[in-house]
CSV table of C-alpha atoms in Angstrom, one decimal:
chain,number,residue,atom,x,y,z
X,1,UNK,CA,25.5,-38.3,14.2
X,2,UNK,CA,25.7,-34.5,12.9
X,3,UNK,CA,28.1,-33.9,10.5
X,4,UNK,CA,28.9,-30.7,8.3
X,5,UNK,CA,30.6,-30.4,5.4
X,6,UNK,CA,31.4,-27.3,2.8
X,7,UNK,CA,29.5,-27.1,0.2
X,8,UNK,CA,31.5,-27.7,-3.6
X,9,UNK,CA,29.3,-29.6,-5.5
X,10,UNK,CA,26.1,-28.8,-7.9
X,11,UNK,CA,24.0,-31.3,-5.7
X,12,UNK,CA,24.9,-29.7,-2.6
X,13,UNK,CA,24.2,-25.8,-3.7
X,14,UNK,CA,21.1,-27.4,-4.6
X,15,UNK,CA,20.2,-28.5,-1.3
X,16,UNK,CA,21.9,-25.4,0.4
X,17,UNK,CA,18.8,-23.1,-1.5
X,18,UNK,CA,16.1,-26.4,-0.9
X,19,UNK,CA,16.7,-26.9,2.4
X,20,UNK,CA,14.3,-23.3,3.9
X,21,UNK,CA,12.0,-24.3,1.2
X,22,UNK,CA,11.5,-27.8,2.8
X,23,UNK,CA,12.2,-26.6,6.6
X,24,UNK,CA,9.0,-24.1,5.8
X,25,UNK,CA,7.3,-25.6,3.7
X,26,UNK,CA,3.9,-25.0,5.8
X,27,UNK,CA,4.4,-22.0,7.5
X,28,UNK,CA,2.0,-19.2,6.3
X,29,UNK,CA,4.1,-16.3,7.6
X,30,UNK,CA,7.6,-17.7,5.3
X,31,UNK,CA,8.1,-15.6,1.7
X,32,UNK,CA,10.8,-17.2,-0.1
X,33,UNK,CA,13.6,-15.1,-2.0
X,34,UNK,CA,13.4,-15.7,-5.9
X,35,UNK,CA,14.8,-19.0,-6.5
X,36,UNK,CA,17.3,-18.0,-9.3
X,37,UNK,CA,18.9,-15.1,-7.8
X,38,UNK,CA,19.5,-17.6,-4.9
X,39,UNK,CA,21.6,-19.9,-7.5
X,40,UNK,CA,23.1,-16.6,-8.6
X,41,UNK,CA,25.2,-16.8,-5.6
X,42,UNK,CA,27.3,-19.7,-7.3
X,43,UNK,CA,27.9,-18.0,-10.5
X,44,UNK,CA,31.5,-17.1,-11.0
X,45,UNK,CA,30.5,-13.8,-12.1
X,46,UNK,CA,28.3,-13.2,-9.0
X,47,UNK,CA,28.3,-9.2,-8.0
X,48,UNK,CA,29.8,-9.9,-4.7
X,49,UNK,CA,32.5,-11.8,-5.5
X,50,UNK,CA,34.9,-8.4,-5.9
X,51,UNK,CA,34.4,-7.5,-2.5
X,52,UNK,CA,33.3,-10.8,-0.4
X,53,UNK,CA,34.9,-13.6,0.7
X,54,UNK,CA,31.6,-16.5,0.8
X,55,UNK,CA,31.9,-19.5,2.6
X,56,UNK,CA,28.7,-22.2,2.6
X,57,UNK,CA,28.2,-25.3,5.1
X,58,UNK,CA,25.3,-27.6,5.0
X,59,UNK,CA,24.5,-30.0,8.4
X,60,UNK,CA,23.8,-33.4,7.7
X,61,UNK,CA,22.2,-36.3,10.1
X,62,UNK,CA,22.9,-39.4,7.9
X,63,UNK,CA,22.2,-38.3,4.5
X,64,UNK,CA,19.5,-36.2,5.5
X,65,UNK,CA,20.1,-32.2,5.3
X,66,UNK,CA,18.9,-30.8,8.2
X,67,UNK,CA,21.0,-27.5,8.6
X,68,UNK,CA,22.7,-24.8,6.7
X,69,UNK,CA,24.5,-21.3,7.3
X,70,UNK,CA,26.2,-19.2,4.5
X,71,UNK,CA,29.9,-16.8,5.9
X,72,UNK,CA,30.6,-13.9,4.4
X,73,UNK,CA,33.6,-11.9,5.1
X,74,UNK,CA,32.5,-8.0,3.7
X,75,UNK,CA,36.2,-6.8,3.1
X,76,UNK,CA,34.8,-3.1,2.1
X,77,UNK,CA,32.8,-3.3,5.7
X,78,UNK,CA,35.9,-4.1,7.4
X,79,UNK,CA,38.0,-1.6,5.8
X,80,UNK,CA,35.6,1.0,6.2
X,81,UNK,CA,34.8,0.2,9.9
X,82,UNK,CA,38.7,-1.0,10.8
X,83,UNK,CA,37.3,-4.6,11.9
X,84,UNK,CA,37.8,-8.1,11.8
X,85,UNK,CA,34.5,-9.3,11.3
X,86,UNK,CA,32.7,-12.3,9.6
X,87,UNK,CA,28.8,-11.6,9.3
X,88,UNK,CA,26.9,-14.9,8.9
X,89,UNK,CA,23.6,-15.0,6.8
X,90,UNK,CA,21.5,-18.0,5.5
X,91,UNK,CA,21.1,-19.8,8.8
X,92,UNK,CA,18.4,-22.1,8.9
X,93,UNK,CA,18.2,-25.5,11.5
X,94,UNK,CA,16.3,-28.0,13.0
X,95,UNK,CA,15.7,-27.0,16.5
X,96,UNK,CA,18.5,-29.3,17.6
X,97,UNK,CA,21.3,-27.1,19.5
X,98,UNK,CA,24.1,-29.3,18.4
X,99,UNK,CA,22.8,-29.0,15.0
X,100,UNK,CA,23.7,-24.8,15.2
X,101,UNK,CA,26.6,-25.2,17.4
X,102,UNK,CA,28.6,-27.5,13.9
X,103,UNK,CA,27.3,-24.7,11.7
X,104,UNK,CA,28.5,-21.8,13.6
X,105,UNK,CA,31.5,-23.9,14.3
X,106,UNK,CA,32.7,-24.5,11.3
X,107,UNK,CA,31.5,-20.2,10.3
X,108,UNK,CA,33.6,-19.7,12.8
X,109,UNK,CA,36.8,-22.1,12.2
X,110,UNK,CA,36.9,-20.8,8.3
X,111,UNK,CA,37.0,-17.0,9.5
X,112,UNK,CA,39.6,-17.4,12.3
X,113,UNK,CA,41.7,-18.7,9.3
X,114,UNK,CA,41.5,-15.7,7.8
X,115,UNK,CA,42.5,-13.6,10.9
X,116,UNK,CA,38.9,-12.5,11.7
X,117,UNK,CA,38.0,-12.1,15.5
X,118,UNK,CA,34.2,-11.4,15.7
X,119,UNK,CA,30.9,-12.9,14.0
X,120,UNK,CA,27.8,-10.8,13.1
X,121,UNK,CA,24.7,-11.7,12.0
X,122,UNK,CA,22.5,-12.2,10.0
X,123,UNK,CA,23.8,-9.6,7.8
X,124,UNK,CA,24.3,-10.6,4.1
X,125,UNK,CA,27.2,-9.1,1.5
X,126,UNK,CA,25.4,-5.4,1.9
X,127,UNK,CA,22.3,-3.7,3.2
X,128,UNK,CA,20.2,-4.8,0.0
X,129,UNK,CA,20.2,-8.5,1.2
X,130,UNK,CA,17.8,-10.1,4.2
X,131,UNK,CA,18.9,-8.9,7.1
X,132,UNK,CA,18.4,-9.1,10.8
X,133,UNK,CA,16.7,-12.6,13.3
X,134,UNK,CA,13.3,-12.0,13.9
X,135,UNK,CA,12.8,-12.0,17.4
X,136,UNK,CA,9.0,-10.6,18.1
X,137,UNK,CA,6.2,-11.0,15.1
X,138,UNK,CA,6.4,-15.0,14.7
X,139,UNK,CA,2.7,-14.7,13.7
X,140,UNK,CA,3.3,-12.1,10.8
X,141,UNK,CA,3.3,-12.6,7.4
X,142,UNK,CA,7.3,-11.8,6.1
X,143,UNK,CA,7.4,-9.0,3.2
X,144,UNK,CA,9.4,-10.3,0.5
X,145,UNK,CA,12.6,-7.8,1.5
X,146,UNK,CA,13.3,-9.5,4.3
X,147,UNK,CA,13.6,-13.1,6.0
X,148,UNK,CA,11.3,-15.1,8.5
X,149,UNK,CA,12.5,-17.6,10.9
X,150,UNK,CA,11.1,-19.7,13.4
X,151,UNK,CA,11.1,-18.4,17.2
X,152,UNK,CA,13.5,-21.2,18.7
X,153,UNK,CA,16.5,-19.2,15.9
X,154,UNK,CA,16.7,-16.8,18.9
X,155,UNK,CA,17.3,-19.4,21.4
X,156,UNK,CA,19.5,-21.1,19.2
X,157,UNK,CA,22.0,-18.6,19.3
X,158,UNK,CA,22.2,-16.8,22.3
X,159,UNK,CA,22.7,-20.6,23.7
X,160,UNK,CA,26.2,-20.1,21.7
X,161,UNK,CA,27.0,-17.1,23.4
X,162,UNK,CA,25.6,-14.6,20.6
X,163,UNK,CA,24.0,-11.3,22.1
X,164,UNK,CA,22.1,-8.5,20.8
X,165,UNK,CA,24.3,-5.9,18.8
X,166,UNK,CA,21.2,-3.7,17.4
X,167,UNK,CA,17.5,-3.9,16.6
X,168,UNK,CA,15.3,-3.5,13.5
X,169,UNK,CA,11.8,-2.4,14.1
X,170,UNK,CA,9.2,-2.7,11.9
X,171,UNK,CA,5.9,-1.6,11.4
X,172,UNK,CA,2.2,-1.8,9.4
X,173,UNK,CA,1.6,2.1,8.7
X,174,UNK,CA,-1.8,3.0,8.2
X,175,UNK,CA,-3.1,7.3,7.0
X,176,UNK,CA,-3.6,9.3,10.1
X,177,UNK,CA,-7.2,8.9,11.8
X,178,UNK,CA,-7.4,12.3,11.7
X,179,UNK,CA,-5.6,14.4,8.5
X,180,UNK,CA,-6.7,18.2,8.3
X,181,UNK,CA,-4.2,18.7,5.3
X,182,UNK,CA,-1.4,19.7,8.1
X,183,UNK,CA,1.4,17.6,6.5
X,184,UNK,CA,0.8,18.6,2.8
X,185,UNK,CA,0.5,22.3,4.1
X,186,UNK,CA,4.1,21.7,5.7
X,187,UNK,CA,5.4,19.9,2.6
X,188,UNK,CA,4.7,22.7,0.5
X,189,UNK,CA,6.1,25.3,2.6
X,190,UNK,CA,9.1,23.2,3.3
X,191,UNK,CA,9.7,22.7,-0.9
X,192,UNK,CA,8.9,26.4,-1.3
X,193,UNK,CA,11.1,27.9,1.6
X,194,UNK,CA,14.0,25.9,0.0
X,195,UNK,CA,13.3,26.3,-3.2
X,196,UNK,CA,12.9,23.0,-4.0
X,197,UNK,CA,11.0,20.7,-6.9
X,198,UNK,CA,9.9,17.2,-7.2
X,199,UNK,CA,11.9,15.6,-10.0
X,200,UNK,CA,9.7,14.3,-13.3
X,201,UNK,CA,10.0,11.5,-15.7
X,202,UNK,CA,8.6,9.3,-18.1
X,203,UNK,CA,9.0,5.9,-17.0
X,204,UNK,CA,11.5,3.9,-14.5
X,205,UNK,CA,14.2,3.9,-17.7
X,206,UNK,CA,13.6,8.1,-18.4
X,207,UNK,CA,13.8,8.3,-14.8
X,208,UNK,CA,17.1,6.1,-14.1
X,209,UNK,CA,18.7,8.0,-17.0
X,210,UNK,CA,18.0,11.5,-15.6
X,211,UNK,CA,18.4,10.7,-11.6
X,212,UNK,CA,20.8,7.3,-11.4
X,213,UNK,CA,24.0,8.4,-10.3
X,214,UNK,CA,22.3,11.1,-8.3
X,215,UNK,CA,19.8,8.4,-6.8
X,216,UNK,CA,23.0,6.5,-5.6
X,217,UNK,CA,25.1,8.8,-4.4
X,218,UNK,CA,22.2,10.6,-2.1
X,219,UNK,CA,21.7,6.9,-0.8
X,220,UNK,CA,25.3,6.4,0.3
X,221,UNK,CA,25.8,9.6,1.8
X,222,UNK,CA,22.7,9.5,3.4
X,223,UNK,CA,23.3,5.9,4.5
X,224,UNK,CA,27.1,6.0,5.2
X,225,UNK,CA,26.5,5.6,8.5
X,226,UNK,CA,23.9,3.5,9.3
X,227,UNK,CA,24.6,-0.3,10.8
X,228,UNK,CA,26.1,-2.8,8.2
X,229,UNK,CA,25.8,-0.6,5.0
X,230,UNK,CA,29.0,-0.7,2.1
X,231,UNK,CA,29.5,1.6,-0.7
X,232,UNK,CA,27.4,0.6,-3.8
X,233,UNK,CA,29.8,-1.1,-6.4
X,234,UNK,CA,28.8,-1.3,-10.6
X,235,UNK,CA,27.8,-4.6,-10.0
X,236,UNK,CA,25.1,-4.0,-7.0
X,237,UNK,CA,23.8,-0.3,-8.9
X,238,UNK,CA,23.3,-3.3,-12.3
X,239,UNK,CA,21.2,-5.4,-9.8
X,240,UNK,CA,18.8,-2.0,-8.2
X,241,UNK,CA,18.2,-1.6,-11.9
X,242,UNK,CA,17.4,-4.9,-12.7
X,243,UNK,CA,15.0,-4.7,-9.5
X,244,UNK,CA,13.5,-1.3,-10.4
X,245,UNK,CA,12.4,-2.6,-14.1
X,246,UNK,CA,10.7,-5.7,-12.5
X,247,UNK,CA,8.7,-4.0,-9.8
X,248,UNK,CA,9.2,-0.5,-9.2
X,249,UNK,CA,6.0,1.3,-10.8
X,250,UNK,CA,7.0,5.2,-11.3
X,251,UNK,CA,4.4,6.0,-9.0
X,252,UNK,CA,6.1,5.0,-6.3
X,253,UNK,CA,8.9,6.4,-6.4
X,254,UNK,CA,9.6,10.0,-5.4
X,255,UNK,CA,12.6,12.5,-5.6
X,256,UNK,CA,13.2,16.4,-4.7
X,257,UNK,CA,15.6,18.3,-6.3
X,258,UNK,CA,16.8,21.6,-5.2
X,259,UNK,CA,17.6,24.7,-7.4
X,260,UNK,CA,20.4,23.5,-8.9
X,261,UNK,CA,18.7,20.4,-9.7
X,262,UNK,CA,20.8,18.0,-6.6
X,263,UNK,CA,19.1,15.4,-5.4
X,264,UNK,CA,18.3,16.0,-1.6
X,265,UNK,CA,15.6,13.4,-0.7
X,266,UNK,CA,14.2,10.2,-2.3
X,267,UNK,CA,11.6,7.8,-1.2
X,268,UNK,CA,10.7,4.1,-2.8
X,269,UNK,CA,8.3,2.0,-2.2
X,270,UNK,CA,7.3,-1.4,-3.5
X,271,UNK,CA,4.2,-3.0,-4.1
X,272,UNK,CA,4.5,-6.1,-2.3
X,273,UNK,CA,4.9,-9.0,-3.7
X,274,UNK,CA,4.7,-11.5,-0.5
X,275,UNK,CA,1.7,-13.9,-1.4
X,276,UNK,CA,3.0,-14.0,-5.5
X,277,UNK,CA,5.7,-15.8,-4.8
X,278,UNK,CA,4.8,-17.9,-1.7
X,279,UNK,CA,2.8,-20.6,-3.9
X,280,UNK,CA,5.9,-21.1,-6.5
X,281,UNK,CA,8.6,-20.9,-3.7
X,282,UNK,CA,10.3,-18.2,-5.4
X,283,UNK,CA,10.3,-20.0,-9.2
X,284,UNK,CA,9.1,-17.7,-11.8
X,285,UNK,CA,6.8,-20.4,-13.5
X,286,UNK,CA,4.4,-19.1,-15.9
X,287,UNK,CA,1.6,-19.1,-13.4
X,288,UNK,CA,3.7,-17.3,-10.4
X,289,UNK,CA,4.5,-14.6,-13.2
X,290,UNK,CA,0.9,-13.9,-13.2
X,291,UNK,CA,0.5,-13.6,-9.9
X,292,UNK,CA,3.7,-11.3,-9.8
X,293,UNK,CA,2.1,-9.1,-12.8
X,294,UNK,CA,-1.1,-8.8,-10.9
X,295,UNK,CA,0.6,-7.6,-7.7
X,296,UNK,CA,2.5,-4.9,-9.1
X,297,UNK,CA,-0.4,-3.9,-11.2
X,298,UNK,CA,-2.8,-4.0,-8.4
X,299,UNK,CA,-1.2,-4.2,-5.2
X,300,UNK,CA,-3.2,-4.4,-2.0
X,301,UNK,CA,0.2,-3.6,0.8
X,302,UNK,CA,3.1,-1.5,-0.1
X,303,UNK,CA,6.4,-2.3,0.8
X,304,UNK,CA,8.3,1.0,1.8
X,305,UNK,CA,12.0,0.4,0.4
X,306,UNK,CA,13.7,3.0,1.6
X,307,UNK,CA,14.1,6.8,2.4
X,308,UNK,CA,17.2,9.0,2.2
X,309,UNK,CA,18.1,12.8,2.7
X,310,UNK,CA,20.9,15.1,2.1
X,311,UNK,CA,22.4,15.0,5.3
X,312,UNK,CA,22.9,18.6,5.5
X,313,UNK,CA,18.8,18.8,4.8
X,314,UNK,CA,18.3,16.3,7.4
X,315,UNK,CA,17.2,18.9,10.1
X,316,UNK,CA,15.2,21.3,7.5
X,317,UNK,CA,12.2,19.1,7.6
X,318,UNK,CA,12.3,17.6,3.9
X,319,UNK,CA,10.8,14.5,4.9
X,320,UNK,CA,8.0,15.9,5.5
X,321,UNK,CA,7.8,16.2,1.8
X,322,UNK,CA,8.4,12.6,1.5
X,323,UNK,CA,5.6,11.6,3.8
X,324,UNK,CA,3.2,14.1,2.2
X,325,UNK,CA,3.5,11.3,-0.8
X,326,UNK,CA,3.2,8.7,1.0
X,327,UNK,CA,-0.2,9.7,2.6
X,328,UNK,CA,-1.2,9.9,-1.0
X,329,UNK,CA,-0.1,6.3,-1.9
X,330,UNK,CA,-2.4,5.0,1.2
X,331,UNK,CA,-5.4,7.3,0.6
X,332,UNK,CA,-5.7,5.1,-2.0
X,333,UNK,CA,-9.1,2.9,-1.7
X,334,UNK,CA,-6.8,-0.6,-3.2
X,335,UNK,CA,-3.8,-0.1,-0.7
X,336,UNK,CA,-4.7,-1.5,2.6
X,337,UNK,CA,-1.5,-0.3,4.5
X,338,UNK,CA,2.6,-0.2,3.9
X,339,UNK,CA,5.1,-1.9,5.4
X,340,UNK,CA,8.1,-0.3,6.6
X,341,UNK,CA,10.1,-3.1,6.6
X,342,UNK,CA,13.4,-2.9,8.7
X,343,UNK,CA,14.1,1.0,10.8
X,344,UNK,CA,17.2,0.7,13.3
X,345,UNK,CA,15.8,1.5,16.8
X,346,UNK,CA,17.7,4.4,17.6
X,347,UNK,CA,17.4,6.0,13.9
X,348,UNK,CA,15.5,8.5,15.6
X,349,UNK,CA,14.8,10.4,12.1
X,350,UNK,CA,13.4,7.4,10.1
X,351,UNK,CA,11.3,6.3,13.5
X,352,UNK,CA,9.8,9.9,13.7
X,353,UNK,CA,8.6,9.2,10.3
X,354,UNK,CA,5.9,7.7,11.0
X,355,UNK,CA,4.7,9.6,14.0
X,356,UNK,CA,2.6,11.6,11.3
X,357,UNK,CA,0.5,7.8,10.7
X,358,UNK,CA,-1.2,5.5,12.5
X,359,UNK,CA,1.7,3.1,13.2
X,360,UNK,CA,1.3,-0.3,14.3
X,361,UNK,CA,4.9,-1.7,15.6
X,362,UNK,CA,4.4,-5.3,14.7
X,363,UNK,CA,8.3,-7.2,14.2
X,364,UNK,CA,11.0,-7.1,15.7
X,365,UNK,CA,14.7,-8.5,14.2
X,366,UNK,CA,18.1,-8.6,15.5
X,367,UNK,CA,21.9,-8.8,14.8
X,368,UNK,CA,23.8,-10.6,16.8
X,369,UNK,CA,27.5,-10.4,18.0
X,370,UNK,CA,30.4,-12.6,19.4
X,371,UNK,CA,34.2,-12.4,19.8
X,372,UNK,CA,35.9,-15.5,18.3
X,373,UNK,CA,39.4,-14.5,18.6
């Protein structure tokens, strides 16, 4: 018999953040998220407790766990958008239908409660979590930004009545076959027709002191927009920082300032650390900390983080700028290729991006929707 109950106690959060780790335990493709940033989520002083309402189930047959599914209710997404919306995030099942049916269920009994009316998903508290189902790339190797799941999820799901509310793309980005210097020749003219500079500093500390708030704000105009983003809080600009300092290596990271030293345009990327933290399960033990050292140090793949512009630059060819860099950052003999991780399908700009590579479009992830009220 399948049974679900909220989860309350210590042994219980402890199997709501075991159970993916068991469940993929020997799937090559599945990169867990660090372990103690998933037992963050039960802190009192967790960042998203200002702003989210958090709900977690587990699915039991007998004593056995075979189910989870976190609900999140993103009150600064549903002011902003004028919804009623509950996103759900953190599913992970047996392939058993009735098993995903309690789950939802009782996602969707705990939001109508509240006076919600439609479920989402997966989309966690903001666009800096795992987001999205993978529906095409079952046979790819997850970056460590984002979440894998098994190809029955899909099935799961739209057997509840869930259907397709946008797609992610995603893609393995290689330096053009051919480069005759064309994009650097437009970067430079773009940067000197508009009077613009790339920013400079020391280290990721000098460079968070001189750009931060500047870095942030460009990202949520630029972003304001886009599918499931929220306004950055103090608590989730702490957490980018705390990110930056572990893996971000100055190199990566790229900003252009116009004349009055605004920032217009920034790219990050990441070196990816996928494999360092598959063979730990996301624990920092001594061991996986030296495989996390060596993969920043020397990393083989790049994770791209993300890009934003000035909207009013958007159409003045900046990016161009952007990818100038990152043709740079693959010419490099040690980088194989760069993942773009997730690009909405009908963000024609970010998609355009990497017209100027050789792209390989190799995952695909969705968000589902459903009316509950």
């Amino acid at each position: 018999m399948i049974t679900v109950k909220e989860v309350t106690t210590k042994k219980e959060q402890k199997q709501f953040i075991d159970f993916p780790l068991r469940l993929y335990k020997d799937c090559p493709y599945f990169v867990p998220p660090l372990y103690g940033d998933e037992k963050g989520m039960f802190k009192e002083g967790f960042i998203y407790n200002d702003c989210c309402d958090i709900v977690n189930f587990l699915a039991f047959d007998g004593d056995k766990v075979v189910g989870r599914i976190q609900g999140i209710i993103q009150r600064a997404s549903n002011e902003k958008h004028h919804e009623k919306r509950v996103r759900f995030t953190r599913f992970d099942a047996v392939d058993n239908k009735q098993v995903a049916a309690k789950l939802f269920g009782a996602v969707e009994s705990w939001a109508k409660d509240k006076g919600m009316d439609t479920i989402v998903g997966p989309l966690g508290f903001s666009d800096l979590e795992r987001e999205g189902m993978l529906v095409d790339g079952f046979d790819q190797l997850s970056t460590f930004e984002e979440q894998y799941n098994y190809a029955y999820y899909p099935k799961l799901v739209e057997s509840l009545g869930f259907e397709k509310e946008v797609d992610w793309t995603e893609s393995k980005i290689y330096p053009p076959e051919n480069d005759d210097g064309t994009m650097q020749k437009m970067a430079d003219f773009v940067m000197k027709r508009y009077n613009l500079r790339f920013g400079e500093a020391k280290n990721i500390n000098d460079f968070i002191e001189k750009y931060g708030d500047d870095f942030f704000g460009l990202i949520d105009k630029g972003y304001e927009n886009l599918y499931g983003t929220v306004p950055f809080t103090e608590g989730m600009k702490r957490e980018i920082i705390k990110t930056f300092k572990l893996i971000v290596d100055l190199k990566h990271v790229a900003i252009i300032l116009d004349e009055n030293n605004k920032a217009v345009c920034i790219g990050i990327c990441f070196p990816s650390i996928a494999k360092a933290v598959q063979k730990s399960q996301g624990k920092l033990t001594p061991l996986a900390l030296m495989r996390l050292l060596k993969a920043i140090k020397h990393p083989s793949v790049i994770d791209f983080g993300l890009i934003a512009v000035d909207p009013s630059y958007l159409n003045r060819g900046v990016s161009t700028a952007i990818s100038a860099e990152i043709l740079k950052i693959l010419q490099d003999d040690s980088i194989e290729y760069a993942e773009t991780n997730l690009n909405l399908e009908d963000n024609a700009a970010i998609q355009n991006q990497w017209k100027r590579f050789k792209e390989v479009k190799h995952k695909r992830r969705r968000s589902y929707v459903k009316k509950i009220g």
